[in-house]
Tab-separated table of C-alpha atoms and ligand atoms in Angstrom:
chain	number	residue	atom	x	y	z
U	1	MET	CA	-42.507	-40.738	281.469
U	2	THR	CA	-39.960	-38.020	280.743
U	3	PRO	CA	-41.448	-34.630	279.796
U	4	PRO	CA	-40.804	-33.627	276.179
U	5	VAL	CA	-37.678	-31.614	275.369
U	6	LEU	CA	-37.384	-29.125	272.505
U	7	CYS	CA	-34.037	-28.021	271.121
U	8	TYR	CA	-33.576	-24.812	269.141
U	9	HIS	CA	-30.224	-23.625	267.786
U	10	ARG	CA	-30.292	-20.155	266.253
U	11	VAL	CA	-33.215	-17.750	266.563
U	12	GLY	CA	-33.305	-14.664	264.330
U	13	GLY	CA	-30.244	-12.830	263.052
U	14	ALA	CA	-28.570	-13.284	259.682
U	15	PRO	CA	-30.011	-15.941	257.348
U	16	GLU	CA	-27.884	-19.040	256.839
U	17	LEU	CA	-27.438	-21.842	254.343
U	18	GLY	CA	-28.100	-24.460	257.029
U	19	VAL	CA	-31.439	-25.584	258.460
U	20	THR	CA	-31.117	-24.872	262.174
U	21	ARG	CA	-32.095	-21.191	262.154
U	22	VAL	CA	-35.668	-20.298	263.118
U	23	SER	CA	-36.810	-16.729	262.454
U	24	GLN	CA	-37.725	-14.578	265.416
U	25	ALA	CA	-41.283	-14.238	264.031
U	26	VAL	CA	-41.758	-18.011	263.986
U	27	PHE	CA	-40.147	-18.427	267.399
U	28	SER	CA	-42.322	-15.688	268.969
U	29	ARG	CA	-45.467	-17.146	267.423
U	30	GLN	CA	-44.609	-20.612	268.709
U	31	MET	CA	-43.911	-19.379	272.250
U	32	GLU	CA	-47.103	-17.320	272.298
U	33	SER	CA	-49.126	-20.288	271.007
U	34	LEU	CA	-47.635	-22.592	273.643
U	35	ALA	CA	-48.322	-20.091	276.430
U	36	ARG	CA	-51.923	-19.633	275.253
U	37	ALA	CA	-52.402	-23.410	275.058
U	38	GLY	CA	-51.326	-23.689	278.702
U	39	TRP	CA	-47.820	-25.037	278.201
U	40	ARG	CA	-45.224	-24.225	280.863
U	41	THR	CA	-41.446	-24.600	280.760
U	42	LEU	CA	-39.482	-26.570	283.361
U	43	THR	CA	-36.175	-25.750	284.998
U	44	LEU	CA	-33.510	-28.455	284.758
U	45	SER	CA	-34.099	-29.509	288.358
U	46	GLU	CA	-37.882	-29.647	287.828
U	47	PHE	CA	-37.234	-31.724	284.712
U	48	SER	CA	-34.904	-34.017	286.615
U	49	GLY	CA	-37.466	-34.552	289.393
U	50	SER	CA	-40.311	-35.094	286.952
U	51	ARG	CA	-38.556	-38.120	285.457
U	52	THR	CA	-39.383	-40.120	288.575
U	53	THR	CA	-42.560	-38.475	289.839
U	54	PRO	CA	-45.576	-37.702	287.634
U	55	HIS	CA	-45.210	-34.323	285.968
U	56	ALA	CA	-47.924	-31.779	285.270
U	57	PRO	CA	-49.464	-32.062	281.808
U	58	ARG	CA	-48.272	-29.573	279.220
U	59	THR	CA	-44.859	-29.062	280.735
U	60	PHE	CA	-41.666	-29.264	278.716
U	61	LEU	CA	-37.961	-28.485	278.850
U	62	LEU	CA	-36.936	-25.763	276.414
U	63	THR	CA	-33.293	-25.884	275.351
U	64	PHE	CA	-30.886	-24.070	273.028
U	65	ASP	CA	-27.690	-25.571	271.673
U	66	ASP	CA	-24.403	-23.789	270.892
U	67	GLY	CA	-25.138	-20.571	272.848
U	68	TYR	CA	-25.117	-17.994	270.069
U	69	GLU	CA	-24.991	-14.362	271.130
U	70	SER	CA	-28.176	-13.609	269.195
U	71	LEU	CA	-30.217	-15.590	271.741
U	72	ALA	CA	-29.873	-12.657	274.133
U	73	GLU	CA	-31.358	-10.346	271.523
U	74	TYR	CA	-34.005	-12.469	269.829
U	75	ALA	CA	-34.975	-15.390	272.079
U	76	TYR	CA	-34.587	-14.724	275.807
U	77	PRO	CA	-36.618	-11.470	275.834
U	78	VAL	CA	-39.478	-13.314	274.058
U	79	LEU	CA	-39.383	-16.060	276.692
U	80	GLU	CA	-39.446	-13.535	279.532
U	81	ARG	CA	-42.581	-12.034	278.060
U	82	PHE	CA	-44.394	-15.354	278.466
U	83	GLY	CA	-42.853	-16.299	281.813
U	84	PHE	CA	-40.820	-19.080	280.207
U	85	THR	CA	-37.311	-20.185	281.075
U	86	ALA	CA	-34.765	-22.207	279.081
U	87	THR	CA	-31.526	-24.120	279.398
U	88	THR	CA	-28.736	-23.165	276.977
U	89	PHE	CA	-25.955	-25.649	276.248
U	90	VAL	CA	-22.751	-23.710	275.622
U	91	ILE	CA	-19.428	-24.713	274.010
U	92	THR	CA	-17.020	-23.624	276.698
U	93	ASP	CA	-13.890	-23.011	274.566
U	94	PHE	CA	-15.953	-20.645	272.383
U	95	ILE	CA	-17.746	-18.543	274.989
U	96	GLY	CA	-17.455	-14.912	273.827
U	97	ARG	CA	-15.762	-16.031	270.596
U	98	GLU	CA	-16.678	-16.436	266.966
U	99	ASN	CA	-17.953	-19.742	265.642
U	100	ARG	CA	-14.903	-21.517	264.261
U	101	TRP	CA	-16.017	-25.029	265.158
U	102	ASP	CA	-18.742	-25.278	262.500
U	103	MET	CA	-18.871	-25.151	258.726
U	104	ARG	CA	-19.544	-21.606	257.630
U	105	TYR	CA	-23.266	-21.178	256.884
U	106	THR	CA	-23.378	-17.374	257.124
U	107	TRP	CA	-21.540	-14.512	255.447
U	108	ARG	CA	-20.041	-13.287	258.704
U	109	ARG	CA	-19.013	-15.720	261.403
U	110	LEU	CA	-21.460	-15.833	264.290
U	111	ARG	CA	-20.523	-14.910	267.842
U	112	HIS	CA	-21.307	-16.865	270.973
U	113	LEU	CA	-22.612	-15.478	274.246
U	114	ASP	CA	-19.868	-14.189	276.549
U	115	TRP	CA	-19.694	-14.637	280.342
U	116	PRO	CA	-21.306	-11.253	281.204
U	117	HIS	CA	-24.259	-12.174	278.925
U	118	ILE	CA	-24.518	-15.583	280.562
U	119	GLU	CA	-24.368	-14.159	284.071
U	120	HIS	CA	-26.943	-11.481	283.216
U	121	TRP	CA	-29.482	-14.007	281.934
U	122	ARG	CA	-28.717	-16.542	284.622
U	123	ALA	CA	-29.633	-13.901	287.214
U	124	ARG	CA	-32.981	-13.629	285.418
U	125	GLY	CA	-33.735	-17.345	285.817
U	126	PHE	CA	-32.171	-18.839	282.693
U	127	GLU	CA	-29.898	-21.876	282.996
U	128	PHE	CA	-26.649	-22.830	281.282
U	129	ALA	CA	-25.094	-26.260	280.862
U	130	SER	CA	-22.496	-28.135	278.829
U	131	HIS	CA	-22.291	-28.722	275.080
U	132	GLY	CA	-18.680	-29.921	275.344
U	133	ALA	CA	-15.493	-27.878	275.207
U	134	ARG	CA	-15.085	-27.784	271.404
U	135	HIS	CA	-18.253	-29.376	269.984
U	136	ARG	CA	-16.552	-32.615	268.988
U	137	ARG	CA	-18.680	-35.598	267.930
U	138	LEU	CA	-17.946	-37.736	270.990
U	139	THR	CA	-18.781	-41.058	269.322
U	140	TRP	CA	-15.945	-40.480	266.823
U	141	VAL	CA	-13.134	-39.572	269.219
U	142	ASP	CA	-11.019	-41.698	271.576
U	143	ASP	CA	-11.564	-41.890	275.330
U	144	VAL	CA	-8.888	-39.305	276.134
U	145	THR	CA	-10.399	-36.708	273.788
U	146	ALA	CA	-13.970	-37.465	274.873
U	147	ASN	CA	-12.964	-37.173	278.532
U	148	ASP	CA	-11.252	-33.870	277.860
U	149	GLU	CA	-14.383	-32.526	276.131
U	150	LEU	CA	-16.682	-33.700	278.927
U	151	CYS	CA	-14.555	-32.863	281.966
U	152	ARG	CA	-13.021	-29.567	280.879
U	153	ALA	CA	-16.396	-28.097	279.879
U	154	ARG	CA	-17.987	-29.206	283.148
U	155	ALA	CA	-15.114	-27.840	285.263
U	156	VAL	CA	-15.290	-24.415	283.596
U	157	LEU	CA	-19.057	-24.170	284.043
U	158	ILE	CA	-18.891	-25.155	287.714
U	159	GLU	CA	-16.050	-22.735	288.381
U	160	LYS	CA	-17.872	-19.824	286.744
U	161	LEU	CA	-21.507	-20.574	287.580
U	162	GLY	CA	-21.604	-23.068	290.453
U	163	ALA	CA	-22.359	-26.757	290.872
U	164	GLU	CA	-25.782	-26.654	289.171
U	165	ALA	CA	-24.146	-25.758	285.844
U	166	GLY	CA	-22.348	-29.133	285.878
U	167	ARG	CA	-25.545	-31.158	286.016
U	168	ALA	CA	-26.267	-31.707	282.319
U	169	ILE	CA	-24.694	-32.104	278.913
U	170	ALA	CA	-26.258	-32.011	275.454
U	171	TYR	CA	-23.998	-34.183	273.298
U	172	PRO	CA	-22.817	-32.297	270.181
U	173	PHE	CA	-24.871	-33.509	267.181
U	174	GLY	CA	-26.921	-35.602	269.632
U	175	ALA	CA	-24.260	-38.283	269.095
U	176	VAL	CA	-24.115	-40.747	271.988
U	177	ASP	CA	-23.536	-44.472	272.462
U	178	ASP	CA	-22.985	-46.704	275.500
U	179	ARG	CA	-19.341	-45.679	275.819
U	180	VAL	CA	-20.128	-41.945	275.743
U	181	GLN	CA	-22.887	-42.456	278.316
U	182	ARG	CA	-20.416	-44.181	280.633
U	183	LEU	CA	-17.866	-41.399	280.178
U	184	ALA	CA	-20.482	-38.693	280.816
U	185	HIS	CA	-21.583	-40.461	283.985
U	186	ALA	CA	-17.963	-40.815	285.149
U	187	ALA	CA	-17.314	-37.132	284.392
U	188	GLY	CA	-20.055	-36.225	286.892
U	189	TYR	CA	-22.990	-35.332	284.672
U	190	ALA	CA	-26.385	-36.428	286.015
U	191	LEU	CA	-28.242	-35.871	282.727
U	192	GLY	CA	-27.219	-36.329	279.079
U	193	PHE	CA	-29.353	-35.279	276.111
U	194	GLY	CA	-29.123	-37.107	272.785
U	195	GLY	CA	-31.145	-37.145	269.578
U	196	VAL	CA	-34.841	-37.591	268.783
U	197	ARG	CA	-35.117	-41.233	269.797
U	198	GLY	CA	-33.116	-41.361	273.026
U	199	ASP	CA	-33.473	-44.072	275.632
U	200	HIS	CA	-36.111	-43.174	278.205
U	201	GLY	CA	-34.545	-45.608	280.693
U	202	SER	CA	-31.150	-43.877	280.833
U	203	PRO	CA	-30.592	-40.410	282.325
U	204	TRP	CA	-27.494	-40.146	280.085
U	205	HIS	CA	-29.415	-40.674	276.861
U	206	LEU	CA	-32.506	-38.513	277.089
U	207	PRO	CA	-34.498	-37.796	273.927
U	208	ARG	CA	-34.766	-34.300	272.515
U	209	VAL	CA	-36.511	-33.015	269.398
U	210	PRO	CA	-34.604	-30.378	267.400
U	211	VAL	CA	-36.696	-27.589	265.874
U	212	TYR	CA	-35.508	-27.043	262.299
U	213	MET	CA	-36.483	-24.234	259.934
U	214	TRP	CA	-39.396	-26.181	258.402
U	215	ASP	CA	-40.953	-26.831	261.842
U	216	ALA	CA	-42.923	-23.597	261.661
U	217	THR	CA	-46.454	-24.459	262.805
U	218	ASN	CA	-47.713	-22.857	266.030
U	219	ILE	CA	-46.957	-25.955	268.111
U	220	PRO	CA	-43.539	-27.489	267.244
U	221	PHE	CA	-43.496	-31.151	266.177
U	222	GLY	CA	-41.828	-32.218	269.421
U	223	LEU	CA	-44.911	-31.248	271.454
U	224	ARG	CA	-47.653	-32.428	269.068
U	225	GLN	CA	-49.586	-35.634	269.712
U	226	ASP	CA	-51.021	-35.838	266.171
U	227	SER	CA	-49.739	-37.550	263.025
U	228	LEU	CA	-48.079	-34.305	261.861
U	229	GLY	CA	-46.032	-34.345	265.061
U	230	ALA	CA	-45.018	-37.987	264.526
U	231	ALA	CA	-44.041	-37.293	260.904
U	232	GLY	CA	-42.141	-34.156	261.912
U	233	ARG	CA	-40.201	-36.013	264.614
U	234	PHE	CA	-39.267	-38.694	262.085
U	235	VAL	CA	-37.962	-36.056	259.658
U	236	ALA	CA	-36.025	-34.362	262.487
U	237	HIS	CA	-34.487	-37.730	263.381
U	238	VAL	CA	-33.357	-38.297	259.780
U	239	ALA	CA	-32.051	-34.720	259.435
U	240	ASN	CA	-30.127	-35.049	262.694
U	241	ARG	CA	-28.545	-38.312	261.551
U	242	CYS	CA	-27.575	-36.741	258.223
U	243	ALA	CA	-25.862	-33.714	259.755
U	244	VAL	CA	-22.353	-35.140	259.606
U	245	GLY	CA	-20.671	-32.475	257.476
U	246	THR	CA	-19.386	-30.483	260.438
U	247	SER	CA	-18.130	-33.622	262.181
U	248	MET	CA	-16.211	-34.706	259.105
U	249	LEU	CA	-14.657	-31.276	258.800
U	250	GLN	CA	-13.650	-31.449	262.464
U	251	ALA	CA	-12.175	-34.914	261.989
U	252	VAL	CA	-9.998	-33.579	259.177
U	253	ARG	CA	-9.016	-30.526	261.190
U	254	GLY	CA	-8.479	-32.582	264.348
U	255	ARG	CA	-4.813	-33.158	263.589
U	256	ILE	CA	-4.116	-29.459	263.219
U	257	TRP	CA	-6.279	-28.230	266.069
U	258	ARG	CA	-5.044	-25.118	267.773
U	259	PRO	CA	-6.640	-23.503	270.830
U	260	PRO	CA	-9.013	-20.620	270.059
U	261	GLU	CA	-6.472	-18.054	271.339
U	262	SER	CA	-4.383	-18.661	268.240
U	263	THR	CA	-7.316	-18.470	265.844
U	264	VAL	CA	-8.705	-15.059	266.809
U	265	ASP	CA	-8.851	-12.651	263.888
U	266	ALA	CA	-5.861	-10.369	263.669
R	301	LIG	ZN1	-24.396	-28.039	268.724
């Protein structure tokens, strides 16, 4: 059985209108509670190995999507305090840039981690992997676009960080189907992370539970065995399926896409 996987997006920083931000107080309390309860985080390679051989109880993969700069300030130092590690899925065209791929949920646009940040935290045992080149919903785009998203992101990560960084992708919005799984496999990824349900039989459609702002108890829903955990995972599944606003905006903008170089503030 695959170990559980948690997925956070933003931790701390400016409040937003969306639901993916978790305050630093909640995040710290959850990490402290997990550490006290004997939970331990896995590296990606430990996670990969534990899919085929029995894994230690109370182990999980901790992941972050989108790679916001604020992780370096509010999340990674907390994890270090408890001896935890994490894998962050970054959007390679937006590394070191402002968030122009999403709807605007904050007053000021958010920044993403830059390469020096990534290299600094990687040297301290944190891992980085692919969240696509531009955060496109892969199930809505043609093969050429999906391939570009998958392959370009992987090539950049391998060039900058080495072969290990090309091992895994978290599909933007958790959106994956059989076609996207085939394309991810062909692009060279060994692991692909989808939404709450996933398909435990396929390494290219692994389940992951997003932690949304209402998931604020000491142990996040994704790691709870009780009925609250089951209910919370169901709500996360529904919320994830409903989060199509950004994808629709991207679909509209798709025809007028320009590379980030031309969209930097003057
Ligand atoms: Zn994302």
